[in-house]
PDB file of C-alpha atoms in Angstrom:
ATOM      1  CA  UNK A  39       0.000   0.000   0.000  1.00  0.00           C
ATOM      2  CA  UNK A  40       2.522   2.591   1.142  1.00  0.00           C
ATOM      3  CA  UNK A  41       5.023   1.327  -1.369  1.00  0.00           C
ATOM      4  CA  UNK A  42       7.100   3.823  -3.357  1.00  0.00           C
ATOM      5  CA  UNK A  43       7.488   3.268  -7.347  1.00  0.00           C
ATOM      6  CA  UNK A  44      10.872   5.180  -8.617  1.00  0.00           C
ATOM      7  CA  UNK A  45       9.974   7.402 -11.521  1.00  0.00           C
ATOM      8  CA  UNK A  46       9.759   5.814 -14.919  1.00  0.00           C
ATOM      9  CA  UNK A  47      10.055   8.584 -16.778  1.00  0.00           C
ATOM     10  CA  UNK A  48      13.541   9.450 -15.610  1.00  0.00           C
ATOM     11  CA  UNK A  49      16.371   7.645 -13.902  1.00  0.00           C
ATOM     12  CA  UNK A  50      16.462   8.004 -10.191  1.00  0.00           C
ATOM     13  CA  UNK A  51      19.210   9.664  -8.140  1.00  0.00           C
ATOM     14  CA  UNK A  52      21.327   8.395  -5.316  1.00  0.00           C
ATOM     15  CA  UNK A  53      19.385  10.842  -3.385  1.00  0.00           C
ATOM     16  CA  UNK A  54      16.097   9.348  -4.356  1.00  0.00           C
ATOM     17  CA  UNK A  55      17.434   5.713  -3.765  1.00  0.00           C
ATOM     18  CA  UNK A  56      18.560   6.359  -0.576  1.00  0.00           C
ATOM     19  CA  UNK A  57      14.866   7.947   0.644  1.00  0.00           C
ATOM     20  CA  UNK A  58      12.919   4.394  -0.870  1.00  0.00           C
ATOM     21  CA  UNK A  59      15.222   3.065   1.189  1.00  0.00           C
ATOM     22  CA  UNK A  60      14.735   4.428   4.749  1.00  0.00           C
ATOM     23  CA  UNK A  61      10.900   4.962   3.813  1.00  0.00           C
ATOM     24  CA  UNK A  62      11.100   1.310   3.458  1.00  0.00           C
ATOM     25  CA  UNK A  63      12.652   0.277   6.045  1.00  0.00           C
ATOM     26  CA  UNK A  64      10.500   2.959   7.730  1.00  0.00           C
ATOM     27  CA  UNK A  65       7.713   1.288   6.790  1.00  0.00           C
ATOM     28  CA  UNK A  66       8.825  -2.264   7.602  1.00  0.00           C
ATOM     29  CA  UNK A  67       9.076  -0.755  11.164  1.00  0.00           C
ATOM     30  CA  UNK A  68       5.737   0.203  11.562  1.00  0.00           C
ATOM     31  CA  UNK A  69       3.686  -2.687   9.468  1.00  0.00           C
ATOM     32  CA  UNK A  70       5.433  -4.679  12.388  1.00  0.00           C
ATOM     33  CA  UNK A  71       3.670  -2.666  15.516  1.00  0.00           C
ATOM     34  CA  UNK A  72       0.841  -4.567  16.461  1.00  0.00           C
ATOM     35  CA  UNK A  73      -1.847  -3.282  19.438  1.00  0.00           C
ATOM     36  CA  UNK A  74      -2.578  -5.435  22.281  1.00  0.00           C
ATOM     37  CA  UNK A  75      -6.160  -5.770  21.247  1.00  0.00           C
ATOM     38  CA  UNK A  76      -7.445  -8.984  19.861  1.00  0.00           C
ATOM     39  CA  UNK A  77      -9.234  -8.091  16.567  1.00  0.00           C
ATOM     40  CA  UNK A  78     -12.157 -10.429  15.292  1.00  0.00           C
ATOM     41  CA  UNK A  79     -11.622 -11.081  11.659  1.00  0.00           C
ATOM     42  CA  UNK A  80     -12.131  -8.275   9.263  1.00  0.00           C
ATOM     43  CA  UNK A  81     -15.617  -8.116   8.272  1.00  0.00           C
ATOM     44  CA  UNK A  82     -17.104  -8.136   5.035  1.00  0.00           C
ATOM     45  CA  UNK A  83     -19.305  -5.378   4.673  1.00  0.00           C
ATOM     46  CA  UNK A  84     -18.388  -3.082   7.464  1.00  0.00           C
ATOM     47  CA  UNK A  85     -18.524   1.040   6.959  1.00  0.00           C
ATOM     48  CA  UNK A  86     -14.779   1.732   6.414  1.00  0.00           C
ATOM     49  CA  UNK A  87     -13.661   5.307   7.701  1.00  0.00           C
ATOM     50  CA  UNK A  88     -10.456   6.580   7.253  1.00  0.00           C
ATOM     51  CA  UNK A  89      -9.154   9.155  10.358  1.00  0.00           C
ATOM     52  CA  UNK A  90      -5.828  10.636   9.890  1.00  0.00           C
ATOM     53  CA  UNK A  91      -3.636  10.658  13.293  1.00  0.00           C
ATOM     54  CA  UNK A  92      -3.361  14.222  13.672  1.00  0.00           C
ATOM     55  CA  UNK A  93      -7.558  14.088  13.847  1.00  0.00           C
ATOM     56  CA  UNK A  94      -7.752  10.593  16.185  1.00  0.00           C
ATOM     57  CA  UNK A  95      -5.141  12.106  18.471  1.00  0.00           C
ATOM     58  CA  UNK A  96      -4.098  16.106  19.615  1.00  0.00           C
ATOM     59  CA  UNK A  97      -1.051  16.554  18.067  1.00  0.00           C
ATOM     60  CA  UNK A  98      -1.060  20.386  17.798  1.00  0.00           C
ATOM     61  CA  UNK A  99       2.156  20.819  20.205  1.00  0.00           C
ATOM     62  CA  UNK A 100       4.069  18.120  18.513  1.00  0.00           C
ATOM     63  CA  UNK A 101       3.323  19.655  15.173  1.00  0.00           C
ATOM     64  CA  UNK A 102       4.724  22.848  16.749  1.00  0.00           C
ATOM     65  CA  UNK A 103       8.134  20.699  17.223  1.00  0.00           C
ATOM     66  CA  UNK A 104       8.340  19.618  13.933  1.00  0.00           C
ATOM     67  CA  UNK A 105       7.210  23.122  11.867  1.00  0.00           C
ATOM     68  CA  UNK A 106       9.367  25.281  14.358  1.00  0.00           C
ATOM     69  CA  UNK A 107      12.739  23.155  14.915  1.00  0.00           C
ATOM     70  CA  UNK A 108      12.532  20.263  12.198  1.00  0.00           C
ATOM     71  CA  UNK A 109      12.006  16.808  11.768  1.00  0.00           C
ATOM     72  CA  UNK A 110      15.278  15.326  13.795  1.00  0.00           C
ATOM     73  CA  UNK A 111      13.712  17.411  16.563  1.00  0.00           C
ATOM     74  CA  UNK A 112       9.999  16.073  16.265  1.00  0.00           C
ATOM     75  CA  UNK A 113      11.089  12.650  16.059  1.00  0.00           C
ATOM     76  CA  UNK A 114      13.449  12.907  19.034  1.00  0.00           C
ATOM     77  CA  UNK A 115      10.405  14.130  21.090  1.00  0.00           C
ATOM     78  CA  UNK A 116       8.153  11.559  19.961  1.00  0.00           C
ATOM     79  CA  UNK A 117      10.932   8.677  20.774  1.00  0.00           C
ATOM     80  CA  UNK A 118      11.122  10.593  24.136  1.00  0.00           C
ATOM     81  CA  UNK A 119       7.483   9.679  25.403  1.00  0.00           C
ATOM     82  CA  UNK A 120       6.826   7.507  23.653  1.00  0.00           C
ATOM     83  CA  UNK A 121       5.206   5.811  26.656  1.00  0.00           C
ATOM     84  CA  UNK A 122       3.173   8.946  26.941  1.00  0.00           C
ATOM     85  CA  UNK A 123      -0.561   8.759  25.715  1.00  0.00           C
ATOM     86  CA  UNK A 124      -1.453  11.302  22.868  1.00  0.00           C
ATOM     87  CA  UNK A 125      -4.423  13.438  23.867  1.00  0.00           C
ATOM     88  CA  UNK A 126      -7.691  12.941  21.946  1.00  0.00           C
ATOM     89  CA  UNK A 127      -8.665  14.411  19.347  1.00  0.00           C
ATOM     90  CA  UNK A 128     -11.220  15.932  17.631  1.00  0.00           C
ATOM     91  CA  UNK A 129     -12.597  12.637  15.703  1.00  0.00           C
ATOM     92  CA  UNK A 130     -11.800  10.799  19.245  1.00  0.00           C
ATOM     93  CA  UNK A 131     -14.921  11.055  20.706  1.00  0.00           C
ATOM     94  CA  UNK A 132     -16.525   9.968  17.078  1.00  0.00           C
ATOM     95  CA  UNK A 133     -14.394   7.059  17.029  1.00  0.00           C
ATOM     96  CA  UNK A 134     -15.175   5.403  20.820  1.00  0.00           C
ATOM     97  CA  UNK A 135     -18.356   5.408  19.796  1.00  0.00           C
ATOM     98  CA  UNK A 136     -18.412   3.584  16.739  1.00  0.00           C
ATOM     99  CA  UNK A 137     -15.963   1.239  18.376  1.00  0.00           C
ATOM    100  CA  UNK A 138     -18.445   0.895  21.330  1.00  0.00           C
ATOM    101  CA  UNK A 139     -21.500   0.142  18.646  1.00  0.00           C
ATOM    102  CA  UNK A 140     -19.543  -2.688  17.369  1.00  0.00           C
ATOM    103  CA  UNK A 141     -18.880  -4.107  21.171  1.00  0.00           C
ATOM    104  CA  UNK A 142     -22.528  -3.726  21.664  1.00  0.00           C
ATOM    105  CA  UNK A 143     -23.720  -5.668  18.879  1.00  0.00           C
ATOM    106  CA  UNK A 144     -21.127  -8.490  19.093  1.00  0.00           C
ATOM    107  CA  UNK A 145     -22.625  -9.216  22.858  1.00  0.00           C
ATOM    108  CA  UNK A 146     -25.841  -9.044  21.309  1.00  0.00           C
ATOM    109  CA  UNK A 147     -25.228 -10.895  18.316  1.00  0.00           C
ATOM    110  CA  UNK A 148     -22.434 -13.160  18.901  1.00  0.00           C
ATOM    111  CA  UNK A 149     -22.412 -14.211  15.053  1.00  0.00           C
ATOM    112  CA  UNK A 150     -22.900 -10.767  13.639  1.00  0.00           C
ATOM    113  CA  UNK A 151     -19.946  -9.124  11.979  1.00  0.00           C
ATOM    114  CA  UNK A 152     -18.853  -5.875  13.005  1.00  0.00           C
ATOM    115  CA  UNK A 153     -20.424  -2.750  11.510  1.00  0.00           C
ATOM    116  CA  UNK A 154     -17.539   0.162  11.556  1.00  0.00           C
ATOM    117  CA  UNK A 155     -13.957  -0.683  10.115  1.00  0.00           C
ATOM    118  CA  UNK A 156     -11.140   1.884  11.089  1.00  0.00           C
ATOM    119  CA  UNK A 157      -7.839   2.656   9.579  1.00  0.00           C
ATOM    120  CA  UNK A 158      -5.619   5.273  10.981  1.00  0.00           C
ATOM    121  CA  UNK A 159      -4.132   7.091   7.877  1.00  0.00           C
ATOM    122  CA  UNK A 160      -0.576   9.140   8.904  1.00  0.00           C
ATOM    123  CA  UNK A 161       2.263  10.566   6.871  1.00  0.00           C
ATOM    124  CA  UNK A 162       4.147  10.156  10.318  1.00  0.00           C
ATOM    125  CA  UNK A 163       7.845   8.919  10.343  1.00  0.00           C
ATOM    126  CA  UNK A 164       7.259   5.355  11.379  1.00  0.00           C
ATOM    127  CA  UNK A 165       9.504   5.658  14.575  1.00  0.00           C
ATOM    128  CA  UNK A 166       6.540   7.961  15.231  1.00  0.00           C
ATOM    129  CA  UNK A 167       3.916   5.111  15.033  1.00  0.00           C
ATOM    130  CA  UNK A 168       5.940   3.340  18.075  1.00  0.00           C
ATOM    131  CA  UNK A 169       3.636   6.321  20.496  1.00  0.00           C
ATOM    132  CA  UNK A 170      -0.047   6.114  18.248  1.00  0.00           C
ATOM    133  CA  UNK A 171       0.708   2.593  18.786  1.00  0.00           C
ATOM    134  CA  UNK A 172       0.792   3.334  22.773  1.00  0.00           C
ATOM    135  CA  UNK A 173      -2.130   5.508  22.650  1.00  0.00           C
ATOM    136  CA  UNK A 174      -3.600   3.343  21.135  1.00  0.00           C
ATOM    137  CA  UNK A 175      -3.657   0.300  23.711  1.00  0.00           C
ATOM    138  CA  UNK A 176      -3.801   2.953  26.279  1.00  0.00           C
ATOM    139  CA  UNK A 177      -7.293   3.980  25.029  1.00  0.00           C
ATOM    140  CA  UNK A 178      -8.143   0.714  24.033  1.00  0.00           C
ATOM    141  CA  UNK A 179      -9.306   1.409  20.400  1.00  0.00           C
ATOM    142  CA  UNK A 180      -9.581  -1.751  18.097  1.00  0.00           C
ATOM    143  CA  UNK A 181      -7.699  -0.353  15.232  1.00  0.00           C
ATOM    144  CA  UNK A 182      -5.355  -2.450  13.641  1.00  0.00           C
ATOM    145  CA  UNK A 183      -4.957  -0.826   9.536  1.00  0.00           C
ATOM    146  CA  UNK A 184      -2.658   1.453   9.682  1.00  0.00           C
ATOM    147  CA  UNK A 185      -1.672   3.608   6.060  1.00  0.00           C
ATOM    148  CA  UNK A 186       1.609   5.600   5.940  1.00  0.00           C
ATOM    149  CA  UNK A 187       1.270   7.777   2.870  1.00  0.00           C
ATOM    150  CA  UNK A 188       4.596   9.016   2.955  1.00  0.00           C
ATOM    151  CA  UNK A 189       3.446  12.882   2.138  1.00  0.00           C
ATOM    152  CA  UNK A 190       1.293  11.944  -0.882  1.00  0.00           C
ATOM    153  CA  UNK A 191      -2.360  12.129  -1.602  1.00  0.00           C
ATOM    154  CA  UNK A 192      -4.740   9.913   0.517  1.00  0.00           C
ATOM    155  CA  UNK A 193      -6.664   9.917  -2.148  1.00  0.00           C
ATOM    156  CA  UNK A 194      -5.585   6.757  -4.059  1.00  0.00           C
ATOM    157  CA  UNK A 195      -5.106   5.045  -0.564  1.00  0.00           C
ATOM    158  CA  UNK A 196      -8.667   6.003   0.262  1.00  0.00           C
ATOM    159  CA  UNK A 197     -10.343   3.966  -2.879  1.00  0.00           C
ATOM    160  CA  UNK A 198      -7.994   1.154  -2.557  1.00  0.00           C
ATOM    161  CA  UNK A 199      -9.390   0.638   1.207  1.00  0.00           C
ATOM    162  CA  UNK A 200     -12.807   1.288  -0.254  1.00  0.00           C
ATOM    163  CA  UNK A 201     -13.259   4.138   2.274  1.00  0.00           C
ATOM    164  CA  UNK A 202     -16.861   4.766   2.827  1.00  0.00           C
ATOM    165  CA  UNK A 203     -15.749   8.173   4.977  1.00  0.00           C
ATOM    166  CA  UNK A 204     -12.750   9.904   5.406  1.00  0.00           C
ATOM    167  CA  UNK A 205     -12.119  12.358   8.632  1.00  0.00           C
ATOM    168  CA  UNK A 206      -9.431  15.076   8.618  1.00  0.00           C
ATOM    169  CA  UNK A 207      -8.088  18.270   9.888  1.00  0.00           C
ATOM    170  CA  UNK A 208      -6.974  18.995   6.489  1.00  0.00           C
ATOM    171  CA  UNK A 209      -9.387  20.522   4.630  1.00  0.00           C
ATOM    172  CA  UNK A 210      -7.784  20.767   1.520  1.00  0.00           C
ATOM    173  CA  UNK A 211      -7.550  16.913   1.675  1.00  0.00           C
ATOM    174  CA  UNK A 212     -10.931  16.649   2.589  1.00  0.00           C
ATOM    175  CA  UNK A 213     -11.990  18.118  -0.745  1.00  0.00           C
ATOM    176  CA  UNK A 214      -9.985  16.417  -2.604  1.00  0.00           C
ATOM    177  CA  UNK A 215     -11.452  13.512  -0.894  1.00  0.00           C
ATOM    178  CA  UNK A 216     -14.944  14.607  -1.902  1.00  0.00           C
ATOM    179  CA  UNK A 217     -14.094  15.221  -5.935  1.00  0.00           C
ATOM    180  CA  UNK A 218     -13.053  11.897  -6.227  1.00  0.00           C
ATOM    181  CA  UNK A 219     -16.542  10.497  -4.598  1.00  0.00           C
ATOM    182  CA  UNK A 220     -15.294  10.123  -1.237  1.00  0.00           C
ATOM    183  CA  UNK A 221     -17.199  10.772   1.545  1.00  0.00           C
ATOM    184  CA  UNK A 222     -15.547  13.073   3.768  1.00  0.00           C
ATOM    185  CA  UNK A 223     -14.974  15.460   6.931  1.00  0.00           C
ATOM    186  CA  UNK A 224     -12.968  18.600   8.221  1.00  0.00           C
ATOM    187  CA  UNK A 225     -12.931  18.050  11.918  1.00  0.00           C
ATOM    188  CA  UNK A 226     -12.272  20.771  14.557  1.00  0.00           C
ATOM    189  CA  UNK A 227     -11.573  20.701  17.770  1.00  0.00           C
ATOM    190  CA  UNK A 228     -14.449  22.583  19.896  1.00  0.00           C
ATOM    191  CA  UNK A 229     -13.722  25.822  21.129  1.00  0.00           C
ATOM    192  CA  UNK A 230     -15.241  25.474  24.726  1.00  0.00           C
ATOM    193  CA  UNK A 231     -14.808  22.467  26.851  1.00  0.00           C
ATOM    194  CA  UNK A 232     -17.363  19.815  25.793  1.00  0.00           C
ATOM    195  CA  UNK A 233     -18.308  16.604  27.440  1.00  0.00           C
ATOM    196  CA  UNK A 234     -18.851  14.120  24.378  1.00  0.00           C
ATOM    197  CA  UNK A 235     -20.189  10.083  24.973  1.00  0.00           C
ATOM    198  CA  UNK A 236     -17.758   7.892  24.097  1.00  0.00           C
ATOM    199  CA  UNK A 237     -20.875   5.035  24.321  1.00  0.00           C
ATOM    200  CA  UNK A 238     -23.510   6.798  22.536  1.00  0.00           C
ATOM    201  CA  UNK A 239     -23.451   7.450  18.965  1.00  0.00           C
ATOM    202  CA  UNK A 240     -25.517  10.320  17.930  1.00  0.00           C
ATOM    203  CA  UNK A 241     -25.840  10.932  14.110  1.00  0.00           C
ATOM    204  CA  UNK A 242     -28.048  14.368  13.073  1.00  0.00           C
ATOM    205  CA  UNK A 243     -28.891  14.511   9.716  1.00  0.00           C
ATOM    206  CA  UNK A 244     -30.019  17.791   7.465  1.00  0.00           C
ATOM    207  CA  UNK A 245     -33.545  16.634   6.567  1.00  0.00           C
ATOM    208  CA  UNK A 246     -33.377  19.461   3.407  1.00  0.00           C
ATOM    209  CA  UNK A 247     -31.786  18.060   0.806  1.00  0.00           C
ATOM    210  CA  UNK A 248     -30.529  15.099   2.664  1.00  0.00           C
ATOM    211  CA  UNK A 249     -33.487  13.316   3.882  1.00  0.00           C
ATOM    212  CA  UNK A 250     -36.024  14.690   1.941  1.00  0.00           C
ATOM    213  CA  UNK A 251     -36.182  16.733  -1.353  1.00  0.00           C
ATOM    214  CA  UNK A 252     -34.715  19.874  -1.502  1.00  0.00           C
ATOM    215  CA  UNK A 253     -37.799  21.698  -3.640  1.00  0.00           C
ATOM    216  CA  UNK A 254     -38.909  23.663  -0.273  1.00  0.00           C
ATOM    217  CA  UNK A 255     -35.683  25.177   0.381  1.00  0.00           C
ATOM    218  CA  UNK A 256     -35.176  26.020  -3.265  1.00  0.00           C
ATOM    219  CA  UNK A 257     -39.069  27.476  -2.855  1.00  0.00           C
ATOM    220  CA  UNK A 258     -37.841  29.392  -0.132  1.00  0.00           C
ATOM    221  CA  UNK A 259     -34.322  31.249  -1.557  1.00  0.00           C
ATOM    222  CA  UNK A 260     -36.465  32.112  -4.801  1.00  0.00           C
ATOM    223  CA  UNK A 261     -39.828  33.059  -3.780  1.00  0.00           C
ATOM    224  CA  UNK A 262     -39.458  33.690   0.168  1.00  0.00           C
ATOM    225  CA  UNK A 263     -41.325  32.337   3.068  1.00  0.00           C
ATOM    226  CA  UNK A 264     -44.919  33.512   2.279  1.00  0.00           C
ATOM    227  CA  UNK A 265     -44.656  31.217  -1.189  1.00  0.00           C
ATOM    228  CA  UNK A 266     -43.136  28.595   0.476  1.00  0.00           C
ATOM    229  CA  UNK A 267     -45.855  28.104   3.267  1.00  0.00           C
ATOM    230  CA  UNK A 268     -48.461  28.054   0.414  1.00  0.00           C
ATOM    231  CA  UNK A 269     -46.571  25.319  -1.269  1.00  0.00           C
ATOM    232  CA  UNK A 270     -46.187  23.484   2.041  1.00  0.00           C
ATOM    233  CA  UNK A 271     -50.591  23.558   2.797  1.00  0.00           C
ATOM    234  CA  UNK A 272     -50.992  22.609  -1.094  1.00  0.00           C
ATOM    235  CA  UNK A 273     -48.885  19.196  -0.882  1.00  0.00           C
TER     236      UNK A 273
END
């Protein structure tokens, strides 16, 4: 998946031989972290939704590290606590929950297959994976696909995990996520402190347009609310 092709189309340099090679040793690293948590077989037809790291966990002081003194630095500090547990993040909250449906419904129906499939996508150095490995277990999340898109695109990752929804902080991603068909998020971080279930998972959907037809609202923009309250009476 995260494999690197060297470009066809003109021969490659030491310099670009020598970054295939520690991204894929790199990689290697991290396709070899496994969680603690035992992981029923994948399921067939499970909602796949792809979160990227820096959206699962908070990692807005760590990206300070790396924008403001490099990535030898960022790494460095990762390696350092590593032991220490990433704060959630905005999709975090999201995330238990679906995690907690699929606990639910396996006590309930022991035979059932799991609903919600989640990989962690991250463009982390994979010495970095060693802590959202950590946080992982520490949090207890049942995520075991990881994707390390080594700066590119999601996008091509996304279809070839037939990604049903994609969650990021990036929103530039996010719409490239949604051009190409994909289902997809910006997530923020509230403002004010907010106390969010972790067992409950609450889905609100915009009945105009979404639900139902969107012929009232359209009523509304062109004619105002007078025309559209005589449309509503006459059907």
């Amino acid at each position: 998946m995260s494999e690197i092709k060297p470009n066809e189309s003109a021969p490659a340099t030491t310099e670009d031989n020598g970054e295939e090679k520690d991204w894929a040793a790199a990689k290697a690293f991290f396709d070899n972290l496994k969680t603690h948590k035992p992981r029923p077989p994948k399921p067939r037809y499970a909602v796949t939704i792809a979160v990227s790291s820096r959206t699962l966990f908070n990692m807005v002081a760590e990206r300070k590290i790396y924008e403001e003194e490099g990535v030898e630095k960022y790494v460095a500090y990762q390696l350092e606590n590593e032991n220490e547990p990433l704060k959630p993040g905005a999709a975090f909250p999201f995330v238990k929950a679906l995690m907690n449906v699929n606990s639910r419904l396996r006590k309930l129906y022991p035979d059932s297959e799991e609903l919600f499939d989640i990989v962690l996508m991250t463009n982390n150095h994979a010495q970095v994976g060693v802590r959202l490995i950590n946080s992982i277990n520490h949090y207890d999340l049942t995520i075991e696909r990881f994707c390390m898109t080594g700066g590119q695109s999601p996008i091509g990752y996304l279809k070839a995990y037939m990604t049903n929804l994609y969650l990021s902080k990036d929103s530039e991603k996010v719409g490239e996520a949604i051009e190409e068909g994909i289902a997809a998020a910006t997530m923020f971080m509230p403002k004010t402190e907010m106390q969010l279930s972790d067992t409950q998972l609450r889905v609100a959907f915009d009945g105009d347009a979404v639900l139902f037809s969107d012929e009232s609202e359209i009523i509304v923009k062109k004619h105002g609310l007078d025309t559209f309250f005589e449309h509503e009476k006459e059907v």
